[in-house]
Amino acid sequence: MDILDNIPQVKAVLSHRPWPRAVVTEAGWQAAIDRLVEGGLTLLGLWGEPTAVHMAVRDGGSAEIAVVTYECAAGTFPSVASRHPPALRLERTIHDLFGLVPSVADDLRPWLDHHAWGKSYPLSGRNASRDVRPYQFLPAEGEALHQVAVGPVHAGIIEPGHFRFTANGEHVVRLEQWLGYTHKGIESLMQGASLEVAAKLASRTSGDSAVAYAFAFACAVEAALQIEAPRQATLLRALMAELERLANHLGDIGAICNDASFALMHAQTGILRERCLRAANVAFGHRLMMDVIVPGGVTRDIAPDGVAALRALLAELRKVFPRLVELYDNTASLQDRTVTTGIVKAEYARRFGAGGYVGRASGRDFDARRAIAYAPYDTLSFEVPVLQAGDVNARVWIRIREVEQSIGLIEQILDQLGPGGLETALPPGIGRGACEGMALTEAFRGDVLVWLRLDGELRVERCHLRDASWFQWPLLETAIEGNIIADFPLCNKSFNCSYSGVDL
Amino acid sequence: MRKTLLESLTHGSLTEPAPAPDDSALAELAAKVDRAAQARLGRSLAIRAVDAGSCNGCELEIHALSNAFYDIERFGLRFVASPRHADVLLVTGPVTKNMRQALERTYNATPDPKWVVAVGGCAIDGGIFRGSYACVGGVSETVPVDLHIKGCPPSPTDLLKGLLALLKHVSGTR
């Protein structure tokens, strides 16, 4: 059965690739929401345009993906979030940027709009103003409750965001996040940008996932233009993506232990992370491997001494990492902090479609590298670790297992690298109307979605980037409930959600 | 654990020799830093990092300064948790309008004498995000900046060169 079969449509959009997009009636939009509520579909993304909203969904049974579009003739659309809470922040964002009104919304407080831009609804193309009101946090009532306000400037070297804790003594009764501080207007800067500029913007959506974003952006452009990157280029892309995953997971494992006051692990994984970045610098000329992946392929081959640097890195990891895993496993004081702390219920992970280690530590068996099997992962062999416990410890173990898998993947790729073309030439223009493409790639923290529409001269008409964190941040609010405030840094680090990636 | 600890003791140190302070940074500082403020602090500076809307790339490299290879604390430079304990604000990002007020308040909360170091291409002039409705575009448009460290993101070595130049200048050991 086709994913769109039971959804009443107005028309199919033929220029959308590789998955179908259909403009639907109100009944069709509601039918899609019905299936989200039942759990048959998972929400992959929800984004706006000045007069339309799009929803990307994935069928859990058939693994099909589709986009449904509702045209907002009257500036309104049927609210998704009022029936399916994972859509809430995305829906508030649509209202902030485009001024479209979800009806009937339970919560239409501003999300990204902190009344500092000097205008309202910046992507709507019209001049409308919005009432300025102080941000209202959700109420928590009861005896002996007190609030702790944290941020946007935090104690560590991390991104800015506001956390409002309501606590009873040490125990957290409710956490409410308020983000948007790093909103840079990336989607507006994308409009009209050349592919070169747009690719740079994409890889600076979240600097720790520079490779994954550039990868997804390139795949979306290639889907729209119906071209394929050469094999050698896809291997190099995956090589960089796995190096990025290694560096981030190593950093996270140490940082989580550090938040449990176990500095030795932090020092040791810090050394391994630095070795990854240095090897990346030797191989690709940039420690975070920014701007190497472009639509059509990659801008450069691996440096002549890059292969040796990476093999030396793998040898070092194989020698040192197992000892650190043993250290983690055998240190009771550390386990005391991580085991049963910050549990994410499997039901929430499923409903929110939480990707990455947050989902996989709570039983959600999804990894875009396997589910979408984009090149070159369709020809590489790897396992996707899944655990059920859902606590900080499980999120550490998923990372540990993924480090091992990434080491194996890099070895496979190095064995397959050879001489080969690096870039498929893009057509100078497409000589017809707009074309649309979408892609999902697996960043270290979960799946990144990029959707875009290009005009006839290959400029970006509209581009939406959806970080995995959209569906993970809300689960952090649930995970901390009933835990003590002192364990919040530990829980937060075990999620390591992106601020910049969701603030855009 | 014993094996890991013993190896750390018996193997040579990973920490690398200090890079020379950046000459252009010294020149920039010479023009800006008040001589009266020099030599008050000895060779020690407390740094408060403020992300004013960066992509997080700069933060990753600032973090790296604390690893065994760069070991920033050997120079008397250390990161502190509050602006009230800080001598230096290390500011990243194109200063989003949503962060402008927080940056101003952090600056005002930092006691004098203080220095502001703008880190990364966006912090200089907004970089790739310049022109957005949501960005101020450069740290110096919000608070006075004493030193710029270029790069997208600057490598830990670049960061260290800039900070060593600041330390050298502040402690008046030129």
XYZ file of C-alpha atoms in Angstrom:
678
model
C 0.000 0.000 0.000
C 1.291 3.420 -0.882
C 1.870 5.771 2.032
C -0.348 8.434 0.443
C -3.192 6.061 -0.520
C -5.511 6.891 2.353
C -4.832 10.610 2.288
C -7.237 12.635 0.088
C -5.124 14.681 -2.315
C -5.543 17.669 -4.543
C -2.520 16.936 -6.690
C 0.856 15.230 -6.681
C 3.929 17.444 -7.089
C 5.973 15.739 -9.766
C 9.145 17.789 -9.400
C 9.730 16.529 -5.830
C 12.372 13.847 -5.362
C 13.207 11.213 -4.298
C 10.039 10.812 -2.234
C 6.532 11.857 -3.309
C 4.938 15.146 -2.268
C 1.216 15.728 -2.474
C -0.888 18.804 -1.906
C -3.761 17.662 0.268
C -7.184 18.852 1.277
C -8.061 19.642 4.860
C -9.428 16.107 5.147
C -6.130 14.792 3.800
C -4.136 16.868 6.310
C -6.318 15.554 9.131
C -5.947 11.993 7.830
C -2.182 12.354 8.021
C -2.473 13.651 11.586
C -4.770 10.701 12.410
C -2.025 8.338 11.341
C 0.579 10.244 13.375
C -1.645 9.971 16.435
C -2.226 6.242 15.869
C 1.515 5.748 15.555
C 1.462 4.372 12.015
C 3.397 7.396 10.795
C 6.350 9.188 12.407
C 6.749 12.932 11.992
C 10.025 13.720 10.216
C 9.506 17.440 9.876
C 6.989 20.276 9.724
C 7.894 23.559 8.065
C 6.349 26.536 6.410
C 6.378 28.767 3.393
C 4.555 32.093 3.123
C 1.314 30.399 2.042
C 1.742 26.695 2.720
C 2.855 24.193 5.344
C 4.636 20.936 4.643
C 4.801 17.827 6.769
C 7.296 15.019 6.137
C 6.253 11.634 7.456
C 7.605 8.103 7.500
C 5.575 4.939 7.617
C 6.978 2.727 10.374
C 5.729 -0.435 8.673
C 6.608 0.042 5.026
C 9.505 2.474 5.659
C 8.091 4.754 2.948
C 8.558 8.500 3.213
C 6.329 11.264 1.845
C 5.655 14.963 2.168
C 2.143 16.326 2.423
C 1.397 19.983 1.821
C -1.522 22.062 2.977
C -2.115 25.336 1.182
C -3.107 27.986 3.672
C -5.535 30.007 1.605
C -6.809 31.904 4.641
C -3.443 32.106 6.435
C -4.385 29.240 8.719
C -3.829 25.507 8.812
C -5.269 22.734 10.980
C -3.021 22.419 14.025
C -0.880 19.295 14.147
C 0.445 19.927 17.647
C -2.955 20.098 19.294
C -3.333 16.419 18.440
C 0.309 15.326 18.148
C 2.558 17.117 20.677
C 5.919 16.366 18.949
C 4.924 19.020 16.384
C 4.528 21.778 18.966
C 7.826 23.667 18.717
C 7.889 23.279 14.942
C 4.398 24.739 14.753
C 5.266 27.677 17.009
C 8.283 28.282 14.775
C 6.096 28.336 11.655
C 3.921 30.942 13.310
C 6.957 33.009 14.403
C 8.530 33.042 10.940
C 5.564 33.046 8.553
C 2.661 34.309 10.606
C 0.522 31.332 9.606
C -1.919 30.420 12.337
C -2.456 26.809 13.410
C -6.060 26.284 14.372
C -6.956 25.557 16.950
C -3.628 25.719 18.788
C -3.392 25.022 22.506
C -0.094 26.871 22.784
C 0.882 29.668 20.445
C 3.500 31.386 22.598
C 6.426 32.680 20.565
C 9.321 30.228 20.297
C 12.137 31.752 18.241
C 10.741 35.273 18.308
C 12.008 37.040 21.437
C 10.681 40.406 20.189
C 14.222 41.522 19.355
C 14.252 41.370 15.547
C 12.542 44.718 15.000
C 9.875 42.992 12.946
C 7.360 40.207 13.200
C 6.914 37.188 10.922
C 10.189 37.875 9.040
C 9.638 35.271 6.312
C 6.005 36.096 5.632
C 6.778 38.796 3.082
C 4.317 41.176 4.693
C 4.446 43.833 7.356
C 2.477 42.696 10.314
C 3.160 43.305 13.943
C 2.615 41.098 16.883
C 1.772 42.002 20.446
C 4.827 42.165 22.669
C 4.228 40.260 25.867
C 6.640 38.880 28.461
C 7.227 35.160 27.931
C 4.902 33.109 30.096
C 6.301 29.861 31.445
C 3.843 27.066 32.066
C 2.524 27.075 35.625
C 3.473 24.476 38.192
C 1.453 24.569 41.345
C 1.834 22.883 44.671
C 3.154 23.297 48.165
C 6.812 24.225 48.726
C 7.696 24.604 45.064
C 10.428 26.988 44.019
C 11.857 28.008 40.664
C 15.429 28.043 39.460
C 16.135 30.065 36.323
C 19.266 29.119 34.377
C 20.656 30.809 31.288
C 20.877 31.918 28.567
C 24.546 32.349 29.560
C 25.569 29.071 31.181
C 28.444 28.192 33.466
C 30.260 25.990 30.969
C 31.526 26.600 27.474
C 28.233 25.712 25.846
C 25.533 27.243 23.713
C 22.952 29.626 25.161
C 19.444 28.646 26.184
C 17.137 29.141 29.127
C 16.056 26.405 31.518
C 13.305 27.050 34.019
C 13.230 24.446 36.767
C 10.421 24.088 39.209
C 11.662 22.053 42.141
C 10.479 20.631 45.402
C 13.619 20.627 47.527
C 16.213 18.981 45.322
C 13.738 17.189 43.075
C 12.716 18.580 39.722
C 8.961 18.776 39.354
C 9.067 20.392 35.943
C 11.686 21.612 33.528
C 10.711 23.975 30.774
C 13.156 24.975 28.083
C 13.076 28.244 26.234
C 15.414 28.376 23.274
C 15.820 30.580 20.214
C 18.759 32.627 21.536
C 21.040 31.579 18.681
C 18.451 32.217 15.955
C 20.500 33.584 13.063
C 17.853 33.561 10.338
C 19.570 30.805 8.367
C 16.474 29.972 6.342
C 16.082 33.589 5.249
C 19.773 33.799 4.307
C 19.248 30.657 2.225
C 16.585 32.321 0.101
C 18.118 33.358 -3.190
C 21.559 32.056 -2.211
C 23.809 30.298 -4.693
C 24.417 26.612 -4.039
C 27.950 27.424 -2.899
C 26.824 29.904 -0.246
C 23.875 27.736 0.753
C 26.136 24.709 1.302
C 28.343 26.810 3.597
C 25.316 27.989 5.547
C 24.063 24.421 5.842
C 27.324 23.197 7.325
C 27.241 26.045 9.866
C 23.761 25.188 11.085
C 25.352 23.180 13.868
C 29.135 23.228 13.823
C 29.526 19.848 15.482
C 27.538 18.302 12.609
C 29.115 20.322 9.793
C 29.746 17.200 7.727
C 26.308 15.677 8.285
C 24.555 18.904 7.274
C 26.686 19.434 4.190
C 26.093 15.776 3.306
C 22.309 16.108 3.646
C 22.260 19.406 1.757
C 24.296 17.924 -1.105
C 22.055 14.840 -1.290
C 18.929 17.018 -1.383
C 20.345 19.119 -4.244
C 21.417 15.999 -6.107
C 17.940 14.477 -5.645
C 16.335 17.660 -6.990
C 18.655 17.755 -10.010
C 18.539 13.980 -10.521
C 22.284 13.585 -10.535
C 24.542 11.318 -8.512
C 27.884 12.023 -6.888
C 30.710 9.721 -8.038
C 31.421 6.644 -5.945
C 34.757 7.965 -4.669
C 33.020 11.142 -3.498
C 30.353 9.234 -1.579
C 33.052 7.141 0.108
C 34.905 10.279 1.164
C 31.654 11.803 2.438
C 30.992 8.773 4.607
C 34.602 8.761 5.773
C 34.221 12.341 7.008
C 30.799 11.620 8.504
C 32.199 8.705 10.520
C 35.214 10.748 11.651
C 32.807 13.451 12.807
C 30.755 10.848 14.672
C 33.891 9.422 16.315
C 35.140 12.815 17.458
C 31.763 13.840 18.883
C 31.016 10.537 20.594
C 34.479 10.457 22.167
C 34.043 14.020 23.392
C 30.581 13.238 24.758
C 31.575 10.050 26.586
C 34.285 11.974 28.412
C 32.100 15.006 29.061
C 29.294 12.888 30.537
C 31.792 11.229 32.895
C 33.189 14.652 33.737
C 29.706 15.794 34.773
C 29.785 12.856 37.174
C 33.123 14.231 38.451
C 35.213 11.504 36.817
C 37.856 13.676 35.195
C 40.211 10.872 34.188
C 37.860 9.655 31.470
C 37.385 13.209 30.209
C 41.148 13.693 29.936
C 41.624 10.398 28.109
C 38.764 10.775 25.626
C 39.843 14.400 25.119
C 43.155 13.083 23.821
C 41.400 10.656 21.464
C 39.041 13.366 20.218
C 41.986 15.660 19.505
C 43.705 12.846 17.603
C 40.556 12.452 15.453
C 40.491 16.165 14.634
C 44.195 16.200 13.816
C 43.810 13.207 11.522
C 40.851 14.993 9.882
C 43.025 18.052 9.394
C 45.772 16.013 7.749
C 43.319 14.137 5.539
C 40.957 16.967 4.559
C 42.675 20.229 5.516
C 40.161 21.286 8.178
C 39.694 19.946 11.693
C 35.887 19.984 11.462
C 36.004 19.110 7.738
C 33.856 22.117 6.806
C 33.099 22.926 3.174
C 34.575 19.747 1.685
C 31.193 18.243 0.764
C 29.394 20.221 -1.962
C 26.444 19.446 -4.226
C 27.745 17.090 -6.899
C 30.547 15.571 -4.857
C 33.499 16.759 -2.798
C 35.913 19.630 -3.401
C 39.058 17.628 -2.761
C 40.461 14.137 -2.515
C 41.945 12.794 0.676
C 45.498 14.120 1.138
C 48.287 11.692 0.162
C 49.307 11.218 3.798
C 45.684 11.172 4.971
C 45.238 7.428 4.681
C 48.291 6.758 6.846
C 47.123 9.337 9.412
C 43.712 7.693 9.608
C 45.164 4.191 9.882
C 47.390 5.388 12.732
C 44.315 6.918 14.396
C 42.397 3.651 14.118
C 45.326 1.695 15.566
C 45.496 4.081 18.522
C 41.732 3.866 19.075
C 41.795 0.078 18.957
C 44.537 0.079 21.560
C 43.226 2.695 23.988
C 39.441 2.759 23.651
C 38.677 -0.775 24.953
C 40.615 0.035 28.107
C 38.506 3.172 28.623
C 35.320 1.188 28.067
C 36.470 -1.238 30.736
C 37.223 1.698 33.010
C 33.704 3.048 32.508
C 32.169 -0.350 33.086
C 34.153 -1.092 36.245
C 33.908 2.208 38.080
C 31.058 1.787 40.528
C 30.982 5.437 41.589
C 30.417 6.442 37.968
C 27.747 3.820 37.352
C 26.032 5.020 40.501
C 25.487 8.350 38.785
C 24.536 7.138 35.301
C 22.431 4.012 35.863
C 18.676 4.746 36.271
C 19.322 8.500 35.934
C 17.306 10.517 33.409
C 15.154 7.779 31.922
C 13.441 8.415 28.588
C 10.393 6.189 28.252
C 10.394 4.013 25.143
C 6.851 5.163 24.390
C 7.994 8.799 24.233
C 11.001 7.970 22.062
C 8.696 6.223 19.610
C 6.030 8.918 19.603
C 8.504 11.733 19.141
C 10.482 9.809 16.566
C 13.594 10.567 18.607
C 16.674 9.836 16.554
C 20.256 9.073 17.449
C 21.448 7.719 20.783
C 18.425 9.249 22.568
C 16.033 7.079 20.542
C 18.264 4.028 20.301
C 18.931 3.966 24.060
C 15.135 3.790 24.529
C 14.374 0.983 22.114
C 13.772 2.971 18.905
C 15.613 1.032 16.234
C 16.161 3.732 13.624
C 19.310 4.936 11.894
C 19.060 6.879 8.634
C 22.209 5.186 7.342
C 20.357 1.878 7.394
C 16.736 3.017 6.980
C 17.413 5.204 3.936
C 20.606 3.373 2.935
C 21.952 6.419 1.086
C 25.232 5.990 -0.754
C 27.684 4.625 0.212
C 26.072 3.033 3.289
C 24.091 0.697 1.040
C 27.378 -1.129 0.362
C 28.997 -0.916 3.799
C 28.429 -3.283 6.664
C 27.635 -2.031 10.172
C 25.335 -2.710 13.080
C 22.920 -0.317 14.758
C 23.081 -0.766 18.533
C 19.763 -0.525 20.385
C 19.172 -0.656 24.144
C 16.000 -0.524 26.221
C 16.950 1.073 29.560
C 16.704 4.680 28.334
C 18.929 6.092 31.085
C 22.160 8.109 30.948
C 24.107 4.848 31.097
C 22.295 3.470 28.035
C 23.036 6.642 26.092
C 26.717 6.247 26.998
C 26.724 2.620 25.857
C 25.053 3.434 22.540
C 27.859 5.923 21.913
C 30.494 3.352 22.906
C 29.055 0.795 20.479
C 28.792 3.415 17.736
C 32.428 4.372 18.189
C 33.289 0.719 17.560
C 31.039 0.617 14.496
C 32.512 3.829 13.097
C 36.026 2.445 13.458
C 34.913 -0.569 11.411
C 33.249 1.663 8.808
C 36.328 3.836 8.374
C 38.432 0.712 7.849
C 36.045 -0.550 5.176
C 36.078 2.817 3.428
C 39.867 3.119 3.487
C 40.078 -0.336 1.880
C 37.730 0.740 -0.903
C 39.158 4.166 -1.688
C 40.854 4.421 -5.019
C 41.336 6.841 -7.821
C 38.052 8.163 -9.076
C 36.069 11.243 -10.016
C 35.279 13.628 -7.190
C 32.524 15.759 -8.649
C 29.610 15.310 -11.006
C 29.133 18.556 -12.909
C 25.910 20.359 -12.080
C 23.780 21.469 -15.014
C 24.212 25.227 -15.661
C 20.471 25.678 -15.200
C 17.467 23.446 -15.474
C 15.606 25.446 -18.074
C 12.228 24.647 -16.610
C 10.370 25.465 -13.419
C 11.540 24.816 -9.926
C 12.674 21.407 -8.726
C 12.570 20.060 -5.203
C 14.699 17.610 -3.279
C 14.832 16.135 0.197
C 17.400 14.087 2.050
C 18.050 12.569 5.443
C 21.495 11.776 6.775
C 22.574 10.411 10.123
C 24.527 12.969 12.140
C 26.168 11.852 15.387
C 23.129 12.967 17.376
C 20.482 11.664 14.981
C 18.902 12.211 11.594
C 19.201 15.557 9.836
C 16.527 16.420 7.269
C 17.095 18.896 4.459
C 14.309 19.954 2.140
C 14.809 22.486 -0.621
C 13.429 23.994 -3.796
C 15.746 25.313 -6.482
C 14.806 27.793 -9.169
C 15.693 27.497 -12.866
C 19.147 29.081 -12.288
C 19.932 26.689 -9.426
C 19.482 29.275 -6.719
C 17.847 28.221 -3.492
C 14.254 29.364 -3.430
C 13.486 27.823 -0.060
C 15.461 25.488 2.190
C 14.476 23.930 5.482
C 16.957 22.174 7.771
C 15.623 20.026 10.594
C 18.001 18.889 13.321
C 17.447 15.688 15.303
C 17.289 17.826 18.436
C 13.753 19.064 17.641
C 12.458 15.691 18.768
C 15.002 15.177 21.572
C 14.863 18.446 23.539
C 11.258 17.857 24.671
C 12.227 14.387 25.919
C 14.924 15.924 28.127
C 12.093 17.738 29.900
C 10.494 14.381 30.635
C 13.761 12.621 31.513
C 14.708 15.046 34.291
C 11.334 14.834 36.052
C 11.763 13.387 39.533
C 15.558 13.519 39.277
C 17.571 15.927 41.411
C 18.668 19.273 39.977
C 22.299 18.294 40.530
C 21.875 15.527 37.949
C 20.661 17.913 35.268
C 24.116 18.567 33.747
C 24.623 14.839 33.497
C 21.248 14.263 31.824
C 21.713 17.267 29.555
C 25.168 16.137 28.448
C 23.889 12.626 27.784
C 21.439 14.216 25.289
C 23.888 16.838 23.998
C 21.153 18.451 21.933
C 22.015 21.234 19.525
C 20.919 24.785 20.253
C 22.074 26.356 17.030
C 20.613 23.461 15.028
C 17.096 24.084 16.320
C 17.316 27.860 16.662
C 18.404 28.201 13.020
C 42.265 2.273 35.895
C 45.715 1.570 37.306
C 47.134 0.806 33.891
C 45.768 4.019 32.418
C 47.111 6.076 35.304
C 50.526 4.395 35.268
C 50.886 4.879 31.539
C 50.105 8.555 31.949
C 52.971 8.773 34.432
C 55.533 6.744 32.529
C 54.835 7.973 28.999
C 56.098 11.380 28.039
C 53.776 14.359 28.272
C 51.530 15.032 25.290
C 51.521 18.737 25.982
C 53.118 20.685 23.179
C 55.444 23.695 23.433
C 53.672 27.022 23.498
C 53.245 28.751 20.156
C 54.677 32.243 19.827
C 52.167 34.997 20.555
C 50.499 36.299 17.440
C 52.289 39.465 16.227
C 49.229 41.019 14.629
C 47.348 40.394 17.869
C 50.083 42.173 19.801
C 49.830 45.117 17.448
C 46.047 45.264 17.829
C 46.355 45.125 21.614
C 49.079 47.745 21.798
C 46.666 50.236 20.343
C 43.839 49.354 22.695
C 44.770 48.105 26.109
C 45.121 50.745 28.746
C 48.635 50.713 30.192
C 47.257 51.485 33.632
C 45.418 48.203 33.549
C 48.555 46.269 32.725
C 50.577 44.392 35.303
C 47.712 44.404 37.765
C 46.900 40.802 37.164
C 50.268 39.107 36.968
C 50.431 36.272 34.508
C 46.947 35.064 35.201
C 43.673 35.654 33.464
C 40.220 34.257 34.176
C 38.191 33.743 31.016
C 34.435 33.612 30.629
C 33.223 32.197 27.299
C 30.026 33.695 25.901
C 28.321 32.142 22.909
C 26.474 35.012 21.254
C 24.871 32.838 18.604
C 27.714 30.843 17.098
C 27.175 27.556 15.256
C 29.039 25.853 18.128
C 32.134 25.243 15.992
C 34.166 27.840 17.930
C 33.050 26.335 21.249
C 34.422 22.958 20.198
C 37.840 24.461 19.580
C 37.747 26.548 22.765
C 37.019 23.307 24.612
C 40.018 21.704 22.958
C 42.290 24.270 24.650
C 41.814 22.338 27.880
C 42.942 18.982 26.484
C 46.367 17.497 27.176
C 47.902 18.810 23.945
C 47.257 22.496 24.609
C 46.793 22.481 28.400
C 45.787 26.127 28.600
C 45.973 26.278 32.400
C 49.773 26.018 32.334
C 49.791 29.630 31.117
C 47.682 30.874 33.982
C 44.641 31.065 31.727
C 41.535 29.402 33.049
C 37.850 29.276 32.251
C 35.491 30.438 34.969
C 31.774 29.870 35.430
C 30.664 33.457 36.009
C 31.408 36.811 34.395
C 31.830 38.177 37.910
C 34.977 36.083 38.262
C 36.323 36.956 34.837
C 38.993 39.264 33.437
C 38.357 38.289 29.828
C 35.177 37.642 27.856
C 35.723 35.297 24.944
C 32.782 35.998 22.665
C 31.749 33.880 19.676
C 29.013 34.222 17.083
C 27.490 36.981 14.940
C 25.671 38.336 18.038
C 22.114 37.338 17.376
C 19.554 39.948 18.301
C 18.143 37.401 20.734
C 21.535 37.311 22.525
C 22.428 41.005 22.400
C 20.931 41.888 25.750
C 22.468 38.843 27.452
C 25.880 39.784 26.034
C 25.542 43.374 27.266
C 24.511 42.172 30.703
C 27.395 39.715 30.844
C 29.792 42.513 29.885
C 28.346 44.795 32.540
C 28.617 42.031 35.125
C 32.349 41.634 34.466
C 34.497 43.757 36.789
C 37.068 46.221 35.446
C 39.715 45.991 34.166
C 38.354 43.644 31.526
C 39.138 42.628 28.004
C 36.901 41.304 25.261
C 38.207 38.854 22.699
C 35.995 38.219 19.660
C 36.529 34.697 18.355
C 35.790 33.475 14.837
C 34.764 34.971 11.525
C 31.170 35.705 12.608
C 32.309 37.537 15.741
C 34.362 39.926 13.602
C 31.617 41.165 11.280
C 28.797 38.639 11.274
C 30.636 36.505 8.722
C 28.368 34.322 6.656
C 25.368 35.430 8.744
C 25.895 39.132 8.073
C 22.829 40.914 6.793
C 20.290 38.672 8.491
C 17.326 40.289 10.215
C 18.270 38.251 13.278
C 21.952 39.226 13.681
C 23.650 42.376 14.921
C 26.756 41.422 12.928
C 29.991 41.538 14.911
C 30.746 41.689 18.611
C 32.217 45.209 18.426
C 28.801 46.553 17.458
C 27.560 45.538 20.903
C 30.525 45.724 23.310
C 34.056 47.139 22.868
C 36.473 44.522 21.536
C 40.202 44.446 22.369
C 41.287 41.543 20.208
C 39.946 39.587 17.248
C 40.945 35.984 16.568
C 40.106 34.983 13.000
C 39.145 31.591 11.602
C 36.056 29.519 10.942
C 36.589 28.217 13.494
C 40.064 29.301 14.647
C 42.189 26.273 15.535
C 43.203 25.805 19.167
C 46.702 26.927 18.195
C 45.316 30.165 16.720
C 43.284 30.709 19.879
C 46.314 30.086 22.030
C 48.471 32.503 20.021
C 45.891 35.236 20.473
C 45.391 34.591 24.165
C 49.144 34.450 24.797
C 49.488 37.798 23.071
C 46.809 39.151 25.394
C 48.523 37.673 28.438
C 51.875 39.075 27.388
C 50.395 42.470 26.825
C 48.301 42.570 29.967
C 51.134 41.479 32.213
C 53.381 44.137 30.686
C 56.223 41.755 29.915
C 56.870 43.024 26.451
